[in-house]
mmCIF file with all atom_site columns, C-alpha atoms in Angstrom:
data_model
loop_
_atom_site.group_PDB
_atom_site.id
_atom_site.type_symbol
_atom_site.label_atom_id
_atom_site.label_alt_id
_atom_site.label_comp_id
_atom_site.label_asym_id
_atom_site.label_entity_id
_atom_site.label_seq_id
_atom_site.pdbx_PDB_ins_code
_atom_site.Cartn_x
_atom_site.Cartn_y
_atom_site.Cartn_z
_atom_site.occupancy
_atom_site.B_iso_or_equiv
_atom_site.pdbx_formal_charge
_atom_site.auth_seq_id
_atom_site.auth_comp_id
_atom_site.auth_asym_id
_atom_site.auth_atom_id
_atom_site.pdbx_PDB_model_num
ATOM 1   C CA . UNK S 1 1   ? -5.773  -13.868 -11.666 1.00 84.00 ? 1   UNK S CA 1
ATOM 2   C CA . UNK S 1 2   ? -4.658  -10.680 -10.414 1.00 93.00 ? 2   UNK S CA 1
ATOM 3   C CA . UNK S 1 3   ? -2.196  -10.964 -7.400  1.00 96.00 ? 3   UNK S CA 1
ATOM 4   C CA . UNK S 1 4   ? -0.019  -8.280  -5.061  1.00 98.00 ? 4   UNK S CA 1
ATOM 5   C CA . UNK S 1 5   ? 2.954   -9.284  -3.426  1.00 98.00 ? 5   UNK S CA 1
ATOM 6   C CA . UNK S 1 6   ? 4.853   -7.355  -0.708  1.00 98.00 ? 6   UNK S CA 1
ATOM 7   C CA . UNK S 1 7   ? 8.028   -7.426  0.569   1.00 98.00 ? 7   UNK S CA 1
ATOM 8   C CA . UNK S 1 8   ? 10.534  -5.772  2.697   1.00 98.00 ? 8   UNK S CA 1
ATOM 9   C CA . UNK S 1 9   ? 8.875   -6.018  6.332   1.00 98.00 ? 9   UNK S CA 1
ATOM 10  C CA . UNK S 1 10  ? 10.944  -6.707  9.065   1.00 98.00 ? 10  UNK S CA 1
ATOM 11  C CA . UNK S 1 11  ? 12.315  -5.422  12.575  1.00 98.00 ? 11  UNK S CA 1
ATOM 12  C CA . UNK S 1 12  ? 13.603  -2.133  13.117  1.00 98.00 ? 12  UNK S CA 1
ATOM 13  C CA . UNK S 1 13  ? 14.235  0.088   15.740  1.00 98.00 ? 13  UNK S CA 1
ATOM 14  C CA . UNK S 1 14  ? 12.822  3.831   16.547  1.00 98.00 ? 14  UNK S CA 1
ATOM 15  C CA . UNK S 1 15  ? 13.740  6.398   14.460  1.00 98.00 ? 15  UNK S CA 1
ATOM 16  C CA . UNK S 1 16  ? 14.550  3.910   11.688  1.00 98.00 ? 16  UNK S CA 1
ATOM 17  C CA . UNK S 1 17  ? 13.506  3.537   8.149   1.00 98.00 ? 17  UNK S CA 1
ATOM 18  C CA . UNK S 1 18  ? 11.898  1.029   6.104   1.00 98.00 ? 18  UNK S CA 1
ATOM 19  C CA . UNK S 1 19  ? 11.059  0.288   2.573   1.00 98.00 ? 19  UNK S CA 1
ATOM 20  C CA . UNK S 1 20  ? 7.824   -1.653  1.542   1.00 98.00 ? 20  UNK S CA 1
ATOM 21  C CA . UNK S 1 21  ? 7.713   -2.702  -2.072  1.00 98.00 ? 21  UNK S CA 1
ATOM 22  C CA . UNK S 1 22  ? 4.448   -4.565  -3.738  1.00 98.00 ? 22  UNK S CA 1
ATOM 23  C CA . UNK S 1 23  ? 4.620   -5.846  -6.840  1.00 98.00 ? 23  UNK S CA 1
ATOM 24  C CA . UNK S 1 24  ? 1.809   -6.672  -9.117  1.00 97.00 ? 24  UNK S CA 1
ATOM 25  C CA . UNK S 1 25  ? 1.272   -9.367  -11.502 1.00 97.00 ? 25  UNK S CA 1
ATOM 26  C CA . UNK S 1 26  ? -0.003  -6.791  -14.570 1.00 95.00 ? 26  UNK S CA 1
ATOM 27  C CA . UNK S 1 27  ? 0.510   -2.706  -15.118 1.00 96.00 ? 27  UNK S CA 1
ATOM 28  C CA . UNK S 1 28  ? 0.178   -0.886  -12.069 1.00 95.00 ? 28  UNK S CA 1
ATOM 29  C CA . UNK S 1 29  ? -1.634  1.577   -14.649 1.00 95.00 ? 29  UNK S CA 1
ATOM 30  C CA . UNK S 1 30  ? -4.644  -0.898  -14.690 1.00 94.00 ? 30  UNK S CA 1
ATOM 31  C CA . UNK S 1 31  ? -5.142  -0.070  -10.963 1.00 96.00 ? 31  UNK S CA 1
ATOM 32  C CA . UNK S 1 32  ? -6.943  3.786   -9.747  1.00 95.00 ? 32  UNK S CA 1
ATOM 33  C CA . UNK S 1 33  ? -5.760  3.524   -6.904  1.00 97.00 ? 33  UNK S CA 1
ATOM 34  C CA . UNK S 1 34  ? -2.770  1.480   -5.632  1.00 98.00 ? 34  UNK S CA 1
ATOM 35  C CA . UNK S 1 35  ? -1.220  1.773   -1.969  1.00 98.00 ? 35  UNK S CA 1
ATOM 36  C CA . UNK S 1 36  ? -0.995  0.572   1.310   1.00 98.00 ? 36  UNK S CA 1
ATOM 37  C CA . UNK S 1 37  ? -2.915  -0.298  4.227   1.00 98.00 ? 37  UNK S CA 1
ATOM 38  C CA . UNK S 1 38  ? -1.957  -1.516  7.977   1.00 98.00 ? 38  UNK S CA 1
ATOM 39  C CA . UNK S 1 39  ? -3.386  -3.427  10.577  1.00 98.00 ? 39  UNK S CA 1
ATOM 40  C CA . UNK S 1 40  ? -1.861  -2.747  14.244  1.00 98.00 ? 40  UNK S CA 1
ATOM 41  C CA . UNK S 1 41  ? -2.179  -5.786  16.591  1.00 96.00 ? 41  UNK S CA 1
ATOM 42  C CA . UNK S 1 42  ? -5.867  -5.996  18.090  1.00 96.00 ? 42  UNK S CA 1
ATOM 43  C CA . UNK S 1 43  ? -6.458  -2.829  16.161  1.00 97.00 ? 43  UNK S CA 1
ATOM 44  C CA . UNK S 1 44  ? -8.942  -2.463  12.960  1.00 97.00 ? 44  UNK S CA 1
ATOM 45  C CA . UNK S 1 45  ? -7.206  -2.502  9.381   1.00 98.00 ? 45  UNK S CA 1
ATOM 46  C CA . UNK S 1 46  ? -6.439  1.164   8.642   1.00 98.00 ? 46  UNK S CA 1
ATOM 47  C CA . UNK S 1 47  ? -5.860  3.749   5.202   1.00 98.00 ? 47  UNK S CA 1
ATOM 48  C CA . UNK S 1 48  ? -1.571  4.099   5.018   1.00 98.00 ? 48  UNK S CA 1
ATOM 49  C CA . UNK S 1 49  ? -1.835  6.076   1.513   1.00 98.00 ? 49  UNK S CA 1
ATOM 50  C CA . UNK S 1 50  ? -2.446  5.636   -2.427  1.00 98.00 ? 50  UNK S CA 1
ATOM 51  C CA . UNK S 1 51  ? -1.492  6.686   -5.465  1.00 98.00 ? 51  UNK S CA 1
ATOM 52  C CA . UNK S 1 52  ? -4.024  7.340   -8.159  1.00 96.00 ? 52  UNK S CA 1
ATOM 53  C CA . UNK S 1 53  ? -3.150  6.717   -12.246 1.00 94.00 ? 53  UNK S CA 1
ATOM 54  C CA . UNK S 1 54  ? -2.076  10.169  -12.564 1.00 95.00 ? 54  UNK S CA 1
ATOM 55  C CA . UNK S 1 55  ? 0.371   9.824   -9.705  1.00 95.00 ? 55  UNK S CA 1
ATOM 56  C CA . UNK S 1 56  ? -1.435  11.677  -6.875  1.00 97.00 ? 56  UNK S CA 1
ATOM 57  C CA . UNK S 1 57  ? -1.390  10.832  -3.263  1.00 98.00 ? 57  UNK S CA 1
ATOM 58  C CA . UNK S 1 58  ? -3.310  10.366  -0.022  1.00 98.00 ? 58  UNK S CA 1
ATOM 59  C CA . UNK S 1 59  ? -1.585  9.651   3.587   1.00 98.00 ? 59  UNK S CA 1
ATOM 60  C CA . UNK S 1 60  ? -3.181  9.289   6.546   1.00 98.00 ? 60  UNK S CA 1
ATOM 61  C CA . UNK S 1 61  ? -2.669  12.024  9.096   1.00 98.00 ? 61  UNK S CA 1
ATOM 62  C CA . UNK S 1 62  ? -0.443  9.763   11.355  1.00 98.00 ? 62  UNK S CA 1
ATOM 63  C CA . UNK S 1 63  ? 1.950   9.006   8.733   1.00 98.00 ? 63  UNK S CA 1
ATOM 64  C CA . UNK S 1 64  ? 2.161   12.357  6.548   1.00 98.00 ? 64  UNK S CA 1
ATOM 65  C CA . UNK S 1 65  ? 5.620   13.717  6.386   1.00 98.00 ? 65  UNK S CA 1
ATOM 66  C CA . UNK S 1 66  ? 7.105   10.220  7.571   1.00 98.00 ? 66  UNK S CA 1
ATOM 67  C CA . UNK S 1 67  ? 5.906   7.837   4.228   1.00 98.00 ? 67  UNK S CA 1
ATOM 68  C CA . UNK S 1 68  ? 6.428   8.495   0.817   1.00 98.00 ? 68  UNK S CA 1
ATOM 69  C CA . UNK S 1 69  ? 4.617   6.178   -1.432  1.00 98.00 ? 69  UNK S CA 1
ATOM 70  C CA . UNK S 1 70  ? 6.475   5.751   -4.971  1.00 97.00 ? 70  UNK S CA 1
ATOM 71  C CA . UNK S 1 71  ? 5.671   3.806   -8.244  1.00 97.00 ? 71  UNK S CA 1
ATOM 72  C CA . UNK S 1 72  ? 7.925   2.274   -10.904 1.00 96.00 ? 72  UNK S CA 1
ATOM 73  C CA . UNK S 1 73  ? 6.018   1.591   -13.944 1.00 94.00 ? 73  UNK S CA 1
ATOM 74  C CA . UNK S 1 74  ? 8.076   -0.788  -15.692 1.00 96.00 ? 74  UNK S CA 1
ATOM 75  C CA . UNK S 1 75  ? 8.788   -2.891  -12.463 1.00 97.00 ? 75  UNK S CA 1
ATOM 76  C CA . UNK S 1 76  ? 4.816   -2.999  -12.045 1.00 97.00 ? 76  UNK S CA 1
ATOM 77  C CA . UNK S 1 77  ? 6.017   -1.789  -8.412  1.00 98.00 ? 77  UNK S CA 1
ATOM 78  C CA . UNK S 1 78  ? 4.664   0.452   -5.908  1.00 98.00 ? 78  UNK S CA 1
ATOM 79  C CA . UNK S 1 79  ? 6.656   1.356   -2.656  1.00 98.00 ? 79  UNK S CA 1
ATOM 80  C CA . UNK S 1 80  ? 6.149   2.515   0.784   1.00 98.00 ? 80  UNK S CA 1
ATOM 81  C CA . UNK S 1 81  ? 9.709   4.281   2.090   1.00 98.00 ? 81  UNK S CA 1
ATOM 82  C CA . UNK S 1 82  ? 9.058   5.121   5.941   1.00 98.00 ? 82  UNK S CA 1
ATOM 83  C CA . UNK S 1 83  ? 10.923  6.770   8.119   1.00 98.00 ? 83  UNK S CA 1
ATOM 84  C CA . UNK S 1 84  ? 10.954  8.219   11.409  1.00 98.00 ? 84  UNK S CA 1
ATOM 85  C CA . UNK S 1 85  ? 9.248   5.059   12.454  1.00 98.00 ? 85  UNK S CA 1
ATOM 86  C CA . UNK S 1 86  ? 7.626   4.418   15.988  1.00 98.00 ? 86  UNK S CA 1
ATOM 87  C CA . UNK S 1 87  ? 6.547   1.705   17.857  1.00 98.00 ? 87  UNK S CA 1
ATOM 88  C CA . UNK S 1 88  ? 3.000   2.649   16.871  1.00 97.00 ? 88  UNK S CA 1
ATOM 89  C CA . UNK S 1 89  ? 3.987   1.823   13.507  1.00 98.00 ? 89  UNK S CA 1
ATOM 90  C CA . UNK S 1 90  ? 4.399   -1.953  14.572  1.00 98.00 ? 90  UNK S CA 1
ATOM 91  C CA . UNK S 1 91  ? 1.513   -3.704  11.934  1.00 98.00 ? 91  UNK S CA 1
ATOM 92  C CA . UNK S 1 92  ? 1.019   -6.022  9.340   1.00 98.00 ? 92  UNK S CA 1
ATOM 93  C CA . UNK S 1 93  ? 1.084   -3.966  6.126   1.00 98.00 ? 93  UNK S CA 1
ATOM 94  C CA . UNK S 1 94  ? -0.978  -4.624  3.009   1.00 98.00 ? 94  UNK S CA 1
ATOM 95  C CA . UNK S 1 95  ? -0.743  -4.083  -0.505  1.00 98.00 ? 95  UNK S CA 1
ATOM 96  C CA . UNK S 1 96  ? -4.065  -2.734  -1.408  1.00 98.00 ? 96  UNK S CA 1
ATOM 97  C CA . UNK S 1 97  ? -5.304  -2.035  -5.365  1.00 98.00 ? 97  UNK S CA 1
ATOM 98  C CA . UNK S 1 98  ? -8.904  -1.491  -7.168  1.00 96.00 ? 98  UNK S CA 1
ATOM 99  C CA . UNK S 1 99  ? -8.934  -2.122  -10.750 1.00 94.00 ? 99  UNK S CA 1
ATOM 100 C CA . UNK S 1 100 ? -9.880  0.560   -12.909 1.00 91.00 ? 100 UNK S CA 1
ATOM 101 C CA . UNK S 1 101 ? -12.538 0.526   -14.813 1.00 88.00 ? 101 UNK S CA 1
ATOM 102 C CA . UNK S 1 102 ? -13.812 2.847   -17.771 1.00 83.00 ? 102 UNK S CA 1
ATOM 103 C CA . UNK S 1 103 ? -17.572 2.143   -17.391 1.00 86.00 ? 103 UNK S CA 1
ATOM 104 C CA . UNK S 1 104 ? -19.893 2.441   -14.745 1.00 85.00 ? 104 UNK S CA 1
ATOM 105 C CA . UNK S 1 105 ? -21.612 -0.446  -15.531 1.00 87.00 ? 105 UNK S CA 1
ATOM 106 C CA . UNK S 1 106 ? -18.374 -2.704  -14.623 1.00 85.00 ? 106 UNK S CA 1
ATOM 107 C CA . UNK S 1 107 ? -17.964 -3.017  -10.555 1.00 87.00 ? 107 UNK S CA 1
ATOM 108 C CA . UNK S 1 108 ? -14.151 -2.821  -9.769  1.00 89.00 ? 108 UNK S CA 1
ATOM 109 C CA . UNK S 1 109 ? -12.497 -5.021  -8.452  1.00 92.00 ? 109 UNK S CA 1
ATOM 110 C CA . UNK S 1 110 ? -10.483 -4.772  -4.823  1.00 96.00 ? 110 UNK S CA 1
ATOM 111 C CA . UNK S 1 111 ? -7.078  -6.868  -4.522  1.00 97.00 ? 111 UNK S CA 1
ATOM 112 C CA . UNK S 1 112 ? -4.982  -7.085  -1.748  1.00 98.00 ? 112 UNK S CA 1
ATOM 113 C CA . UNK S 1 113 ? -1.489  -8.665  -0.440  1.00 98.00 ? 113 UNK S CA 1
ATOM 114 C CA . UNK S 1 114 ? -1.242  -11.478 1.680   1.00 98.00 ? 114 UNK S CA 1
ATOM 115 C CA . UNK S 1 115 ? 0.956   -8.623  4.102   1.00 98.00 ? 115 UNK S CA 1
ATOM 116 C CA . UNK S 1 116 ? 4.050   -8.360  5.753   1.00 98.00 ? 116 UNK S CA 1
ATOM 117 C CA . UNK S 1 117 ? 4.617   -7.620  9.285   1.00 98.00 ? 117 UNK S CA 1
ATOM 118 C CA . UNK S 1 118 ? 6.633   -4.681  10.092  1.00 98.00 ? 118 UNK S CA 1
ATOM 119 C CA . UNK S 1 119 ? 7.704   -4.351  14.023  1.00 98.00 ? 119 UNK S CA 1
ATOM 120 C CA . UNK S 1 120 ? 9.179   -0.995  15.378  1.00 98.00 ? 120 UNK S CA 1
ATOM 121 C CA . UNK S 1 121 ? 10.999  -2.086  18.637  1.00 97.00 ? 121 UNK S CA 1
ATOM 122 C CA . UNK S 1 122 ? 11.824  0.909   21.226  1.00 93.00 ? 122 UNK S CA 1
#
């Protein structure tokens, strides 16, 4: 069984900075990709970023320049550092990881975090 785990949500003010950390039960190598998502209150779950195997990244347009997504191998951890934050930043945050698989004929799995709430107060 396959489980994320994330940690380091909390309150913060504007302008702050916050660091996210998920950390998987096997090798974060096993997953293309790993990353984040957020869901905003009332609002539909949304991309944050990833990081494929060979340690590329995607943000979404609202965050770019603001998150960093990191990975330490041997901790099996992969981090979210944000800064800069808003009050539009105010979500539950999930871990977010599909297996990687090295046939076609094997559907990948999707695994995600159970979340942790992050609130950006003005």
């Amino acid at each position: 069984q396959v489980q994320l785990v994330e940690s380091g949500g909390g309150l913060v003010q504007a302008g702050g900075a916050l660091r996210l950390s998920c950390e998987a039960s096997i090798s974060i190598g096993r997953f293309d990709p790993i990353g984040w998502y957020r869901q905003p209150p009332g609002e539909q779950r949304e991309l944050v970023g990833t990081i494929s195997r060979r340690g590329l990244t995607v943000y979404a347009d609202s965050v770019k320049g603001r998150f960093t997504i990191s990975r330490d191998n041997a901790m099996n951890t992969v981090y979210l550092q944000m800064g800069s934050l808003k009050p539009e930043d105010t979500a539950v945050y999930y871990c977010y990881a599909k297996e990687f698989v090295p046939t076609v004929e094997y559907r990948p799995r999707e695994v995600w975090g159970l979340g942790t709430l992050v609130t950006v107060s003005s």
